[in-house]
Amino acid sequence: MTAPPGAGGSLRGIARIFGKEWNTPAVMETLARQNKPGGFMCVSCAWTKPANHHAFEFCENGAKATLWELTTRRCTPDFFAEHTVTELQGWSDYDLEQQGRLTHPLRYDPVSDRYLPCSWQEAFEGIGLELRALDPESVIFYASGRASLETAYCYALFARLYGSNNLPDSSNMCHETTSVALKSVIGAPVGTCIHEDFSKCDAIFFFGQNTGTNSPRFLHDLEDAVKRGCRIVTFNPVREKGLEAFINPQNPVDMLTGHELRISSLYLQVRAGGDIAALMGLIKHVLACDDDAKAAGRSVLDRDFIKQHTAGFETLEAKVRATSWGEIEAESGLARADIEAAARIYVEAERTIGIYGMGLTQQVNGFENVAMFVNLLLLKGNIGREGAGISPVRGHSNVQGQRTVGISEKPELVPLDKLSAMYGFEPPRKKGMNTVEACEGILQGKVRAFIGLGGNFVRAIPEREAMETTWRGLRLTVQIATKLNRSHLINGEAAYLLPCLGRSERDEQAGGPQTVTMEDSLSCIHGSVGHRTPASEHLLSEMAIVAGMAKATLSPNPRVDWDGWTGDYARVRDLIEETYPEQFHDFNKRLFTPGGFYRGNSARERIWKTKSGKAEFTTPAMLSATGFEDRPGRYRLITLRSNDQFNTTIYGFEDRLRGVNGSRDVLLISPEEMRHRGLEADQIVSLVSDAEDGVARKVTGLKVLPFSLPRDCVAGYYPELNPLVPLSHHDKQSKTPASKAVPVRIVVD
Ligand SMILES: Nc1nc2c(c(=O)[nH]1)N[C@H]1C(S)=C(S)[C@@H](COP(=O)(O)OP(=O)(O)OC[C@H]3O[C@@H](n4cnc5c(=O)[nH]c(N)nc54)[C@H](O)[C@@H]3O)O[C@H]1N2
Ligand SMILES: Nc1nc2c(c(=O)[nH]1)N[C@H]1C(S)=C(S)[C@@H](COP(=O)(O)OP(=O)(O)OC[C@H]3O[C@@H](n4cnc5c(=O)[nH]c(N)nc54)[C@H](O)[C@@H]3O)O[C@H]1N2
Ligand SMILES: [Mo]
């Protein structure tokens, strides 16, 4: 039995990992400030921070992420004196981060194979010297999605002043499919819902998003919705506990009685990569219901909306009608009757919200997944209306915002002319590299330097073995980080490890204590103020580090005042406002608006900034999102996250919500498939790549665990299984790596 999320298990989960460290008055005071106006914004997920907050507006995972930052452990120069980099390469991700917060700027010394302490000045000058000698087009400026809007804006400006649009971010491995698909079909690259919509909708459809683990505060909204009679329908190959049942940890009655609230009224275990087919089935039945209604003089479809606001309906309709239920059932792995039952809920609901996550985006035909979901919503005019809309749930706490303020490899998404006028320079116009292209560039030797504003790039990307080998050939690697991770140990010839403040820490600059801002998943911007004493007196803020590198690299420009901006972030917010006046007007006045200020969304207003000027129905050319054929012995591998991890940061080895405990080196597989392959529980097996590119990929030592999964699907954990994800296996349009249906075979060594 696994406990539902929210129950006492979440407190035990925190205590198990942090022991006595967490339950101190100072820590409790910090947690009480989390996600509140005047407090700091959680470093975990990007779910919105509502105006009417709960007493403690944090969840198990938000608390873990904060506590991880607040640890009393320190990873000091003494630690690096004791261990060579080669030795540390043999350590696990878990053990590396367990060393605690980085305390000093460090420079790699090839002679002793160690990181040695250096001064900030030495680090900046060393980096500047290297960058000035390199071709700007050979340098990658990566950002994981945590840094503030202020830092992100300056980081992107630094890259462009230097001459590069190579600004990939973690979004390139995540919701880039969303940014490309939603932009193309509804003309806005982000979701259209606001928080109030969740209290007005009649149905919520979930495709491939795991709320209980990845955005637990959202469970409160789901709980409220269900209690009001809203119906939730989930499509997911895995029976995720949070979408099945929930116990509210903040409701004493629920806690005492163990009362579970059923979340999904219908839960369909679609095959990994089977969503285009499932959505085809849903649309097919909606059309059938509409045919019946028409005969009775009514209409299920919103015909006025389709006529006035959309393009391409007839082509999609013809395709759906021509697709047989046999094909739909075979690819989706779902029974027609179940899909029809889900479609009826959609037909009966006046207002529907569509929620999705990595299950749709991390697929070879991820674009089509998202576009098909939009198709379903457009049929009944469910976009641009209260209580309805499409709502991708973003990952990192400011990943959406970083894109908003210029971290993008796509020059057409950035107001380059404006930047040119503001700062008096000619910005690079050539398209930069996204994450997959940066990896290709590294493999081909075209990339010479990598700067990481947070993150753990080498661990998060596909094709790990080949990447780690070539990565070592880079001329320069610079990593701005809070904790030691594997990417810091796969260093270039010249390498710097630069420790920064965490978001919960006081950021004191020349102009006094500073506020930073982020954008959440529902496009609301929040101010965030850290109150804790920094983990070390040698830390700099991310903003100061970016400014320090920029100053040491670029020739002076009277319009670019790195020192002044670092002294007072409000000045950077003024620049953001000047660059994006429509969305950021009165930025400094609005930054503490309770619940954040909404930066607007054209599609919500039914203004469609697409090629046709309308919302576009898309007709997919395929039913499978996997991009490969089914074959005997070939499995679709899903790489999962647990509630004891935040991406590559592993907090512990319990996936409480799935009942997988003690190890992450597991292969989850259904009892039927086990019988079929003659496997026993606890047997140790390997997975090998079944991609048709001739590259051998293998992960050994996986323990077989029986688990409820659809036909032909197996699952295991990210990042342990990343060596199996081929670099060439990504969404065709956005190049988001396809980590959710990876072709593999099981071998018994
Ligand atoms: N605790 C915690 N919170 C996190 C993170 C974390 O690692 N830990 N990471 C953060 C980040 S960066 C992100 S992007 C988000 C990610 O949050 P999610 O978008 O929820 O991503 P995943 O957990 O990778 O996968 C989501 C779900 O997709 C399902 N799935 C897999 N394949 C398919 C498919 O083909 N179809 C369908 N319909 N479903 C499928 C999986 O079973 C899983 O339940 O979470 C953020 N929040
Ligand atoms: N197979 C597979 N691969 C995947 C995924 C998957 O589902 N399956 N998911 C993908 C997704 S959605 C994402 S977003 C990427 C994640 O990729 P990344 O964003 O690159 O990785 P993280 O694990 O979030 O980065 C963790 C590190 O960030 C640093 N850090 C933490 N806080 C801060 C801070 O405040 N400032 C700075 N500067 N550094 C900080 C710490 O040093 C920590 O070790 O992985 C992708 N890779
Ligand atoms: Mo992500």
PDB file of C-alpha atoms and ligand atoms in Angstrom, residues 43 68-69 97 102 142-147 170-171 173-175 358 362 395-396 399 452-462 480-486 488 498 500-503 542 639-641 646-649 717-719 721-722 725 737 739-740 742, ligand 2:
ATOM      1  CA  VAL A  43      12.938  27.178  -5.449  1.00  0.00           C
ATOM      2  CA  TRP A  68      18.425  21.422   0.791  1.00  0.00           C
ATOM      3  CA  GLU A  69      19.565  25.009   0.328  1.00  0.00           C
ATOM      4  CA  GLU A  97      25.328  17.097  -3.197  1.00  0.00           C
ATOM      5  CA  LEU A 102      29.830  25.481  -1.949  1.00  0.00           C
ATOM      6  CA  TYR A 142      23.152  27.724 -20.594  1.00  0.00           C
ATOM      7  CA  ALA A 143      20.609  28.562 -17.912  1.00  0.00           C
ATOM      8  CA  SER A 144      18.758  26.180 -15.664  1.00  0.00           C
ATOM      9  CA  GLY A 145      15.395  27.748 -14.778  1.00  0.00           C
ATOM     10  CA  ARG A 146      16.084  29.103 -11.295  1.00  0.00           C
ATOM     11  CA  ALA A 147      17.823  32.437 -11.672  1.00  0.00           C
ATOM     12  CA  SER A 170      16.480  23.794 -19.307  1.00  0.00           C
ATOM     13  CA  SER A 171      13.232  24.578 -21.112  1.00  0.00           C
ATOM     14  CA  MET A 173      14.659  19.673 -22.363  1.00  0.00           C
ATOM     15  CA  CYS A 174      11.272  20.336 -20.922  1.00  0.00           C
ATOM     16  CA  HIS A 175       8.475  22.584 -22.220  1.00  0.00           C
ATOM     17  CA  MET A 358       6.407  15.929 -19.756  1.00  0.00           C
ATOM     18  CA  GLN A 362       9.151  14.739 -24.214  1.00  0.00           C
ATOM     19  CA  GLY A 395       9.104  22.842 -14.176  1.00  0.00           C
ATOM     20  CA  HIS A 396      11.767  25.099 -12.685  1.00  0.00           C
ATOM     21  CA  VAL A 399      11.958  28.735 -16.345  1.00  0.00           C
ATOM     22  CA  GLY A 452      26.170  27.243 -16.834  1.00  0.00           C
ATOM     23  CA  LEU A 453      23.953  29.573 -14.847  1.00  0.00           C
ATOM     24  CA  GLY A 454      22.857  26.772 -12.502  1.00  0.00           C
ATOM     25  CA  GLY A 455      21.814  23.282 -13.453  1.00  0.00           C
ATOM     26  CA  ASN A 456      23.562  20.011 -14.054  1.00  0.00           C
ATOM     27  CA  PHE A 457      23.757  19.931 -17.824  1.00  0.00           C
ATOM     28  CA  VAL A 458      25.905  16.840 -18.326  1.00  0.00           C
ATOM     29  CA  ARG A 459      23.572  14.826 -16.111  1.00  0.00           C
ATOM     30  CA  ALA A 460      20.306  16.131 -17.557  1.00  0.00           C
ATOM     31  CA  ILE A 461      21.020  15.695 -21.280  1.00  0.00           C
ATOM     32  CA  PRO A 462      20.646  12.557 -23.434  1.00  0.00           C
ATOM     33  CA  ILE A 480      27.585  28.941 -11.236  1.00  0.00           C
ATOM     34  CA  ALA A 481      26.093  26.746  -8.544  1.00  0.00           C
ATOM     35  CA  THR A 482      24.993  26.247  -4.972  1.00  0.00           C
ATOM     36  CA  LYS A 483      26.029  22.603  -4.606  1.00  0.00           C
ATOM     37  CA  LEU A 484      28.584  20.307  -6.145  1.00  0.00           C
ATOM     38  CA  ASN A 485      27.313  18.113  -8.977  1.00  0.00           C
ATOM     39  CA  ARG A 486      28.617  15.880 -11.706  1.00  0.00           C
ATOM     40  CA  HIS A 488      31.371  20.401 -12.278  1.00  0.00           C
ATOM     41  CA  LEU A 498      31.479  29.824  -8.807  1.00  0.00           C
ATOM     42  CA  CYS A 500      26.202  31.744  -5.463  1.00  0.00           C
ATOM     43  CA  LEU A 501      23.569  32.797  -2.946  1.00  0.00           C
ATOM     44  CA  GLY A 502      20.410  30.744  -2.733  1.00  0.00           C
ATOM     45  CA  ARG A 503      17.033  32.407  -3.068  1.00  0.00           C
ATOM     46  CA  GLU A 542      23.995  35.344  -9.411  1.00  0.00           C
ATOM     47  CA  THR A 639      12.066   7.990 -17.476  1.00  0.00           C
ATOM     48  CA  LEU A 640      10.365   9.152 -14.283  1.00  0.00           C
ATOM     49  CA  ARG A 641      10.963  11.542 -11.379  1.00  0.00           C
ATOM     50  CA  PHE A 646      14.426  17.498  -7.830  1.00  0.00           C
ATOM     51  CA  ASN A 647      15.698  16.723 -11.313  1.00  0.00           C
ATOM     52  CA  THR A 648      19.311  15.576 -10.927  1.00  0.00           C
ATOM     53  CA  THR A 649      19.326  16.391  -7.201  1.00  0.00           C
ATOM     54  CA  TYR A 717      14.392   6.821 -13.192  1.00  0.00           C
ATOM     55  CA  TYR A 718      15.857   9.955 -14.685  1.00  0.00           C
ATOM     56  CA  PRO A 719      18.801  10.750 -14.598  1.00  0.00           C
ATOM     57  CA  LEU A 721      18.723   6.017 -17.364  1.00  0.00           C
ATOM     58  CA  ASN A 722      19.839   8.990 -19.472  1.00  0.00           C
ATOM     59  CA  VAL A 725      18.236   8.378 -24.547  1.00  0.00           C
ATOM     60  CA  PRO A 737      14.706  15.292 -26.027  1.00  0.00           C
ATOM     61  CA  SER A 739      12.682  11.030 -22.658  1.00  0.00           C
ATOM     62  CA  LYS A 740       9.263   9.476 -22.259  1.00  0.00           C
ATOM     63  CA  VAL A 742      12.751   5.625 -25.375  1.00  0.00           C
TER      64      VAL A 742
HETATM   65  N1  LIG B   2      15.742  11.219 -19.115  1.00  0.00           N
HETATM   66  C1  LIG B   2      15.272  12.418 -18.751  1.00  0.00           C
HETATM   67  N2  LIG B   2      16.086  13.490 -18.828  1.00  0.00           N
HETATM   68  C2  LIG B   2      15.602  14.711 -18.457  1.00  0.00           C
HETATM   69  C3  LIG B   2      14.270  14.857 -18.010  1.00  0.00           C
HETATM   70  C4  LIG B   2      13.439  13.690 -17.932  1.00  0.00           C
HETATM   71  O1  LIG B   2      12.251  13.752 -17.553  1.00  0.00           O
HETATM   72  N3  LIG B   2      13.982  12.500 -18.310  1.00  0.00           N
HETATM   73  N4  LIG B   2      13.811  16.113 -17.669  1.00  0.00           N
HETATM   74  C5  LIG B   2      14.466  17.256 -18.266  1.00  0.00           C
HETATM   75  C6  LIG B   2      14.015  18.502 -17.624  1.00  0.00           C
HETATM   76  S1  LIG B   2      12.332  18.754 -17.608  1.00  0.00           S
HETATM   77  C7  LIG B   2      14.860  19.418 -17.106  1.00  0.00           C
HETATM   78  S2  LIG B   2      14.230  20.922 -16.582  1.00  0.00           S
HETATM   79  C8  LIG B   2      16.310  19.182 -17.047  1.00  0.00           C
HETATM   80  C9  LIG B   2      16.941  19.738 -15.735  1.00  0.00           C
HETATM   81  O2  LIG B   2      18.221  20.110 -15.956  1.00  0.00           O
HETATM   82  P1  LIG B   2      18.991  21.199 -15.047  1.00  0.00           P
HETATM   83  O3  LIG B   2      18.111  22.347 -14.775  1.00  0.00           O
HETATM   84  O4  LIG B   2      20.269  21.472 -15.737  1.00  0.00           O
HETATM   85  O5  LIG B   2      19.310  20.376 -13.748  1.00  0.00           O
HETATM   86  P2  LIG B   2      18.978  20.439 -12.206  1.00  0.00           P
HETATM   87  O6  LIG B   2      19.070  19.057 -11.724  1.00  0.00           O
HETATM   88  O7  LIG B   2      17.694  21.134 -11.950  1.00  0.00           O
HETATM   89  O8  LIG B   2      20.213  21.292 -11.591  1.00  0.00           O
HETATM   90  C10 LIG B   2      20.634  21.043 -10.279  1.00  0.00           C
HETATM   91  C11 LIG B   2      21.827  21.871  -9.870  1.00  0.00           C
HETATM   92  O9  LIG B   2      21.503  23.257  -9.891  1.00  0.00           O
HETATM   93  C12 LIG B   2      22.309  23.945  -8.955  1.00  0.00           C
HETATM   94  N5  LIG B   2      21.480  24.915  -8.251  1.00  0.00           N
HETATM   95  C13 LIG B   2      20.466  24.689  -7.397  1.00  0.00           C
HETATM   96  N6  LIG B   2      19.944  25.862  -6.978  1.00  0.00           N
HETATM   97  C14 LIG B   2      20.622  26.837  -7.597  1.00  0.00           C
HETATM   98  C15 LIG B   2      20.550  28.269  -7.599  1.00  0.00           C
HETATM   99  O10 LIG B   2      19.721  28.874  -6.937  1.00  0.00           O
HETATM  100  N7  LIG B   2      21.426  28.917  -8.411  1.00  0.00           N
HETATM  101  C16 LIG B   2      22.354  28.269  -9.159  1.00  0.00           C
HETATM  102  N8  LIG B   2      23.160  28.976  -9.935  1.00  0.00           N
HETATM  103  N9  LIG B   2      22.458  26.943  -9.151  1.00  0.00           N
HETATM  104  C17 LIG B   2      21.605  26.238  -8.397  1.00  0.00           C
HETATM  105  C18 LIG B   2      22.857  22.950  -7.979  1.00  0.00           C
HETATM  106  O11 LIG B   2      24.273  22.999  -8.074  1.00  0.00           O
HETATM  107  C19 LIG B   2      22.284  21.609  -8.456  1.00  0.00           C
HETATM  108  O12 LIG B   2      23.257  20.600  -8.429  1.00  0.00           O
HETATM  109  O13 LIG B   2      16.573  17.760 -17.150  1.00  0.00           O
HETATM  110  C20 LIG B   2      15.997  17.173 -18.312  1.00  0.00           C
HETATM  111  N10 LIG B   2      16.449  15.790 -18.502  1.00  0.00           N
END
